[in-house]
Short mmCIF file of C-alpha atoms in Angstrom, two decimals:
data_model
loop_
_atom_site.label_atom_id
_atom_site.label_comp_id
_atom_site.label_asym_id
_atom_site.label_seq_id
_atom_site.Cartn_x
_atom_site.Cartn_y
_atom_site.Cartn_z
CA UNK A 1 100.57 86.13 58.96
CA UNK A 2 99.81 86.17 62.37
CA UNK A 3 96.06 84.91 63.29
CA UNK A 4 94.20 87.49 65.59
CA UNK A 5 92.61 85.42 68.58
CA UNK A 6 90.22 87.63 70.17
CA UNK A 7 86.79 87.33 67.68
CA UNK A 8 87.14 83.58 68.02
CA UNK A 9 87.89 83.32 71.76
CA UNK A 10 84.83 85.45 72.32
CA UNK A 11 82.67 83.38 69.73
CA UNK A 12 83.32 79.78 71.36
CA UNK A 13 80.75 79.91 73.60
CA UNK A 14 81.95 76.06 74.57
CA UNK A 15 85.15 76.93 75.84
CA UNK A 16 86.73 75.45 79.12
CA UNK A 17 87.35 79.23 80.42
CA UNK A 18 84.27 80.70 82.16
CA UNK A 19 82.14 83.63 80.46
CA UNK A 20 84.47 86.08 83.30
CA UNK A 21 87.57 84.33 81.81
CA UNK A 22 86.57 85.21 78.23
CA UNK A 23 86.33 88.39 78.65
CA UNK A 24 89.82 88.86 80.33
CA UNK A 25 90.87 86.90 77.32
CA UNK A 26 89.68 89.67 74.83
CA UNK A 27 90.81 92.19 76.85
CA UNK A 28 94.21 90.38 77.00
CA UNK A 29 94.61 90.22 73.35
CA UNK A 30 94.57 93.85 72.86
CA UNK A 31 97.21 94.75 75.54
CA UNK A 32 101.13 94.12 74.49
CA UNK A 33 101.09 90.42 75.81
CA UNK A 34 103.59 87.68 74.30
CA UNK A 35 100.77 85.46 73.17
CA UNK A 36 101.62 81.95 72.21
CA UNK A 37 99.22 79.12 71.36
CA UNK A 38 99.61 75.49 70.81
CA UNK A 39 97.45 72.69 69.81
CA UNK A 40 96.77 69.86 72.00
CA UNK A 41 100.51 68.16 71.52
CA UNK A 42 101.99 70.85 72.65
CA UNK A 43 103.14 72.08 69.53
CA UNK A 44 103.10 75.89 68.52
CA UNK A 45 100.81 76.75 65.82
CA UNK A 46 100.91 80.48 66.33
CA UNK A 47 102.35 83.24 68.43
CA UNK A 48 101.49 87.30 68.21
CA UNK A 49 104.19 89.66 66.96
CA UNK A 50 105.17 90.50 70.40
CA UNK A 51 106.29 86.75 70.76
CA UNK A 52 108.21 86.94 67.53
CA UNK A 53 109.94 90.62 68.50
CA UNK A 54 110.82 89.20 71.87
CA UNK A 55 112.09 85.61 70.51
CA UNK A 56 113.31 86.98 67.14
CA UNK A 57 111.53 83.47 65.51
CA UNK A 58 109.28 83.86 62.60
CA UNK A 59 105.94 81.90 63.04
CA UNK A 60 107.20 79.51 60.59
CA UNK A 61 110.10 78.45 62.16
CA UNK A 62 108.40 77.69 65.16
CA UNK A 63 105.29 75.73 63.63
CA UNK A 64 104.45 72.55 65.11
CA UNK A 65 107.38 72.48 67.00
CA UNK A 66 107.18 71.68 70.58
CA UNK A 67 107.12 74.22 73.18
CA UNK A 68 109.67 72.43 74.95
CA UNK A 69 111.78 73.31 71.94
CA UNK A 70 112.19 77.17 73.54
CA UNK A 71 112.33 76.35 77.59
CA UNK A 72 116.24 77.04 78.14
CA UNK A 73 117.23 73.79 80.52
CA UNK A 74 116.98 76.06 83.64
CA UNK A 75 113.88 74.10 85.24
CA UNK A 76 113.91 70.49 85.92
CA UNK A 77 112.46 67.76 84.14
CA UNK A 78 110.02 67.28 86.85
CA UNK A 79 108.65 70.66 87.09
CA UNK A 80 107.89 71.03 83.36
CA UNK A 81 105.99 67.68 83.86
CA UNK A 82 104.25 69.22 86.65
CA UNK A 83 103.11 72.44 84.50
CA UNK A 84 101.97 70.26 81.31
CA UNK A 85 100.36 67.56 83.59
CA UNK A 86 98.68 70.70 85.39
CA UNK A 87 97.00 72.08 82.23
CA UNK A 88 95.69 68.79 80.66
CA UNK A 89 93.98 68.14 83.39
CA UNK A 90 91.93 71.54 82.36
CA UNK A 91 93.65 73.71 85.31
CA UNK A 92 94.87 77.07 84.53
CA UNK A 93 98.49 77.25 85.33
CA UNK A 94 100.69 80.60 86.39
CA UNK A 95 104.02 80.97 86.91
CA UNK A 96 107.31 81.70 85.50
CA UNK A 97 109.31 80.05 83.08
CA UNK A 98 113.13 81.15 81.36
CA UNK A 99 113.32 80.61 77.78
CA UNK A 100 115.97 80.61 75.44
CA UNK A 101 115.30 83.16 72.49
CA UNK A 102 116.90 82.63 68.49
CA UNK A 103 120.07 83.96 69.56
CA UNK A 104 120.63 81.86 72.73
CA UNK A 105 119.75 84.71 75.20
CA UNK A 106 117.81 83.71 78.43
CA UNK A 107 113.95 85.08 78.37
CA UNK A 108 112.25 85.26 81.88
CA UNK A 109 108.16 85.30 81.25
CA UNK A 110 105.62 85.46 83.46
CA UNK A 111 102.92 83.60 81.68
CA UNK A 112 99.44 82.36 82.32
CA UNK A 113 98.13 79.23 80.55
CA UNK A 114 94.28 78.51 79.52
CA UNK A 115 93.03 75.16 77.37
CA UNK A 116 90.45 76.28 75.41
CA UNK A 117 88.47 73.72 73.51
CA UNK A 118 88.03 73.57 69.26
CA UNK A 119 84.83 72.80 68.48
CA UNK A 120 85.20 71.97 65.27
CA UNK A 121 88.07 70.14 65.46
CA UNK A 122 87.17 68.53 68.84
CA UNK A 123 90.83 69.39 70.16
CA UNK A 124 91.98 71.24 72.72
CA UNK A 125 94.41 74.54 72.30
CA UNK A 126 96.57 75.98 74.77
CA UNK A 127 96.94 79.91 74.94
CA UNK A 128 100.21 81.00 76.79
CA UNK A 129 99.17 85.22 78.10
CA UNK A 130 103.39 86.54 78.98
CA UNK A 131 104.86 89.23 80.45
CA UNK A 132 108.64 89.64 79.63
CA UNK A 133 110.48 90.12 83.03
CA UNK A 134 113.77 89.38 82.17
CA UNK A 135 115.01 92.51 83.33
CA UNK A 136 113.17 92.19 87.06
CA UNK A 137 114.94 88.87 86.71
CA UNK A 138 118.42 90.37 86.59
CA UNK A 139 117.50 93.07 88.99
CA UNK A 140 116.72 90.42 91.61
CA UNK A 141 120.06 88.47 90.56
CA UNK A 142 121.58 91.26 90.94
CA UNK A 143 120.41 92.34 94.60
CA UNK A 144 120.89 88.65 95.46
CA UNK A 145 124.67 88.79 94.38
CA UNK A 146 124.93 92.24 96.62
CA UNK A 147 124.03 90.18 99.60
CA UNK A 148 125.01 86.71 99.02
CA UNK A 149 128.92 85.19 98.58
CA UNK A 150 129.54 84.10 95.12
CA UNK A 151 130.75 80.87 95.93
CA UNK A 152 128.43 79.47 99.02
CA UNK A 153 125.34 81.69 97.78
CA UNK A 154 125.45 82.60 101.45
CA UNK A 155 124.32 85.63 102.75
CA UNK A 156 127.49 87.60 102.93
CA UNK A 157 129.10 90.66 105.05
CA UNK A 158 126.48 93.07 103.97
CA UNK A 159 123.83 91.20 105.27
CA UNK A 160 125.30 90.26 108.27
CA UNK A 161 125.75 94.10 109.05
CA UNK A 162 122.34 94.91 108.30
CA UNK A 163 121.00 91.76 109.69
CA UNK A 164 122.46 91.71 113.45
CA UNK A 165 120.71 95.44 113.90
CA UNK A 166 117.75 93.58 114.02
CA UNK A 167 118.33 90.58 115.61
CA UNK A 168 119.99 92.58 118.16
CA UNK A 169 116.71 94.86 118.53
CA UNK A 170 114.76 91.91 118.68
CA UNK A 171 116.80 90.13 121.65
CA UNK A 172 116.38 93.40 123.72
CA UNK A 173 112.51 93.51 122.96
CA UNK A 174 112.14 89.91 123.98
CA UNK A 175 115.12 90.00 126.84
CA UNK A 176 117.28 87.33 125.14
CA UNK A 177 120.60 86.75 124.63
CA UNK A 178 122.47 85.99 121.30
CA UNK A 179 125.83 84.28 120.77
CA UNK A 180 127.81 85.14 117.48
CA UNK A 181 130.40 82.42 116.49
CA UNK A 182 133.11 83.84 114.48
CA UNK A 183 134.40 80.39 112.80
CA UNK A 184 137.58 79.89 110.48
CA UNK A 185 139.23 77.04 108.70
CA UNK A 186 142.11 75.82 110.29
CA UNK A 187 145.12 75.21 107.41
CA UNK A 188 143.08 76.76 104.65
CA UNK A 189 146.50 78.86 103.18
CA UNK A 190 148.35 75.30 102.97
CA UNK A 191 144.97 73.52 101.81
CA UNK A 192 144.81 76.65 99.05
CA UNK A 193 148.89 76.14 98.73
CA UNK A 194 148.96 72.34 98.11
CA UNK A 195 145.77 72.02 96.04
CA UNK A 196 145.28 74.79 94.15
CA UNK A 197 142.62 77.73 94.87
CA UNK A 198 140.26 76.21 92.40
CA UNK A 199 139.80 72.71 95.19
CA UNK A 200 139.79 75.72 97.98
CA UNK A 201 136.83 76.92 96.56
CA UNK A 202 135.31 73.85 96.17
CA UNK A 203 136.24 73.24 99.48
CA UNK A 204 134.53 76.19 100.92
CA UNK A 205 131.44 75.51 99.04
CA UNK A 206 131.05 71.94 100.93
CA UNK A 207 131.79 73.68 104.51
CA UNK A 208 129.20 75.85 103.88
CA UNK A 209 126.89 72.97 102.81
CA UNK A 210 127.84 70.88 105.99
CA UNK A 211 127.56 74.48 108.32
CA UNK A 212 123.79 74.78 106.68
CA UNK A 213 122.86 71.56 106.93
CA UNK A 214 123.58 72.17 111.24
CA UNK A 215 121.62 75.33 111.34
CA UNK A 216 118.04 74.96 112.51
CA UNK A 217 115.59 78.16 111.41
CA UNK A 218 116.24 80.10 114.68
CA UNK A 219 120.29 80.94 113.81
CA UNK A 220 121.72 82.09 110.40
CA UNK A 221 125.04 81.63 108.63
CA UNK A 222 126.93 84.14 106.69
CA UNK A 223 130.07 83.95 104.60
CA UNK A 224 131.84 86.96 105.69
CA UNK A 225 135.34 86.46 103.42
CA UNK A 226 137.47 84.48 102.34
CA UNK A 227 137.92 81.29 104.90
CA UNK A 228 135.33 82.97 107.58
CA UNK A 229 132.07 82.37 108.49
CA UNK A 230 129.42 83.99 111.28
CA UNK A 231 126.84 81.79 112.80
CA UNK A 232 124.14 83.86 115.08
CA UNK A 233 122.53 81.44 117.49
CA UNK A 234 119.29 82.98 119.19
CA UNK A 235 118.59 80.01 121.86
CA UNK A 236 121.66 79.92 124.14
CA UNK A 237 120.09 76.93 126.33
CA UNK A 238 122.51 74.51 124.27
CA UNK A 239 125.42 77.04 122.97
CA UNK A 240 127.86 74.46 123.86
CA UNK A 241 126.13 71.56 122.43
CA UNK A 242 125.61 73.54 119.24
CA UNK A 243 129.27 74.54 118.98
CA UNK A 244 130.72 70.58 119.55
CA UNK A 245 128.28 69.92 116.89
CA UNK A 246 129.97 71.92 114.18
CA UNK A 247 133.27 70.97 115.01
CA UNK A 248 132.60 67.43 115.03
CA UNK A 249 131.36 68.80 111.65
CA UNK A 250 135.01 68.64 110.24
CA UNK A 251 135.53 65.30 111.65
CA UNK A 252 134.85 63.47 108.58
CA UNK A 253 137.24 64.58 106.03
CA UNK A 254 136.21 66.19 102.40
CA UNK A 255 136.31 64.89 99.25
CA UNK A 256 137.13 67.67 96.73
CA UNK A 257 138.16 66.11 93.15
CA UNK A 258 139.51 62.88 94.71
CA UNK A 259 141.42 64.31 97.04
CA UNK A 260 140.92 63.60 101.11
CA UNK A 261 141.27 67.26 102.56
CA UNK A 262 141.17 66.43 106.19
CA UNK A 263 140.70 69.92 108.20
CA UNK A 264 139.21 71.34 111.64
CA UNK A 265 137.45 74.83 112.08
CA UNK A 266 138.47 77.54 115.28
CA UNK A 267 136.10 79.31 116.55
CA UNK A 268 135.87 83.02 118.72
CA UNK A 269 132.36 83.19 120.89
CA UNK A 270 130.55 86.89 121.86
CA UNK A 271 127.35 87.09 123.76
CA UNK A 272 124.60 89.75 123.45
CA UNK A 273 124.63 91.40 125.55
CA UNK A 274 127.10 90.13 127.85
CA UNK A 275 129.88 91.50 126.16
CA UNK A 276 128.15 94.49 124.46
CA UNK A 277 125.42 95.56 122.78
CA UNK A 278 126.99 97.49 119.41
CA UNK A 279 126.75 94.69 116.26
CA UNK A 280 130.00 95.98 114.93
CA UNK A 281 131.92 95.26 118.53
CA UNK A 282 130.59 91.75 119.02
CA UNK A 283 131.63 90.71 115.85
CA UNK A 284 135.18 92.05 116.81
CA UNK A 285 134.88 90.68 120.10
CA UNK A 286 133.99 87.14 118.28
CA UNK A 287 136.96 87.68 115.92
CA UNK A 288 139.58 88.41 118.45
CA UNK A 289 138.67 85.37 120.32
CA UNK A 290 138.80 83.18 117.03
CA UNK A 291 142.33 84.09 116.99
CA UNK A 292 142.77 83.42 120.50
CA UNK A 293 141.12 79.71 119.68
CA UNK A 294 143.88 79.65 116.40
CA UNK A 295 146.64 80.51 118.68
CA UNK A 296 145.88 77.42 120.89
CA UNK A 297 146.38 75.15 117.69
CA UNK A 298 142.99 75.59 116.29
CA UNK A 299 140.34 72.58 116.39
CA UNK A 300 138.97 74.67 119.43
CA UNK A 301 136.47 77.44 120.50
CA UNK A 302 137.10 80.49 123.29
CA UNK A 303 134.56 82.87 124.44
CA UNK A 304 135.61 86.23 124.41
CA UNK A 305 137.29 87.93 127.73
CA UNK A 306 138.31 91.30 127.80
CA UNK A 307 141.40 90.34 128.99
CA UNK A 308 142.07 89.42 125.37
CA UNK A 309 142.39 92.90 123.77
CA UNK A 310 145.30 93.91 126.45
#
């Protein structure tokens, strides 16, 4: 049977939550919280039957079993650590943790934890107060995945269109300009042809790696498709600097699953508002001079002259 709380929390008077925190607590109780609450080890010695719909465990099977027994693997070692560590030292901790539930789904909950001393058994108890938010959880993946490329988790053409309206209203407000560097692996069909599209993927993972790793807070990186990426660079002071910097970039070769891939990158320039001032035409005006960069062997970078589209 599952032990109802709320009499006792309001009864120890000795408790490390303050008189304000009590009553929350008893107000808590009544609502349709996952409740969990485990001695001072750690280990569960009750849960309310929201806990046991949402987990599909029976109190018994959970019983002095560590806590740690349901966390799913997803955080690290350290911040677990961090969130025991927090609430032995008599802090309240919030946050949110996945689970894993009987079944071996993920559970997302939003949970609050509270020591509460035992005065007759001079120990303390933990009470865990959740909210279920696994679906906000998959929501959120799911608007990330909209926006992002599945393979670099960078943001991807959708952003990019959405993205360069306002960076291109905010370089007009502030009378700046903006370069967009349309960038492309040089080789990456014989690359994908020789070692399979599985080490091509890999391989665009770690360019996008290196490409972050060069972009300071001012610019932004997309993944547009396939082989292509967009950098935006809002200080043009060093544009050239910047762009030698990328290239030299690809000067150290890449290790994807013991092979050496050695490759270079081309890359098509467009300036805001030199060369325009709709997003949609400097990113062609970028591509076409990409291609123009390609057709001079690659390993380079062109700015864009209207000469180029005759």
């Amino acid at each position: 049977m599952v032990y109802d709380y709320s009499n006792e929390v309001m009864e120890d008077t000795d408790t490390k939550a303050q008189p304000g925190e009590l009553e929350i607590l008893q107000k808590v109780l009544t609502q349709p919280f996952i409740i969990t609450v485990l001695n001072y080890e750690g280990k569960v010695i009750d849960v309310n039957e929201n806990f046991i719909a949402t987990f599909n465990y029976s109190l018994p099977e959970l019983n002095l079993k560590e806590y740690g027994f349901l966390i799913s693997g997803y955080h690290s070692e350290e911040f677990i650590n961090g969130v025991w560590s927090s609430i032995r030292n008599g802090h309240q901790w919030s946050g949110e943790l996945c689970h894993r539930a009987k079944k071996g789904e993920m559970i997302w909950l939003k949970s609050t934890i509270v020591s509460i001393e035992d005065n007759e058994a001079s120990k303390v108890r933990y009470m865990m107060i959740s909210t279920n938010i696994t679906e906000q959880k998959a929501m959120e993946k799911w608007r990330h995945l909209a926006c992002h490329h599945e393979l670099t988790n960078l943001p991807n053409r959708r952003m990019l269109e959405t993205s360069m309206q306002s960076y291109i209203a905010s370089a007009e407000q502030k009378d700046m300009q903006l370069a967009i560097l349309y960038m492309d692996i040089d080789c990456f069909k014989e690359i994908n042809d020789t070692y399979g599209h599985l080490t091509g993927d890999l391989l665009l993972r770690e360019v996008g790696s290196r490409l972050t790793g060069v972009t300071t807070l001012n610019n932004c990186i997309f993944h547009v498709s396939g082989d292509e990426f967009i950098l935006i660079i809002k200080e043009l002071e060093n544009l050239g600097a910047h762009i030698q910097l990328i290239m030299n970039l690809f000067n150290k070769p890449f290790i994807i699953e013991k092979h050496q891939i050695k490759t270079s990158i081309s890359i098509g320039v467009s300036i805001y508002p030199d060369h325009g001032t709709d997003p949609k035409r400097l990113i062609e005006y970028a591509d076409v001079a990409m291609f123009d960069a390609k057709g001079s062997s690659g390993n380079t970078y062109c700015k864009y002259k209207p000469t180029m589209n005759e």
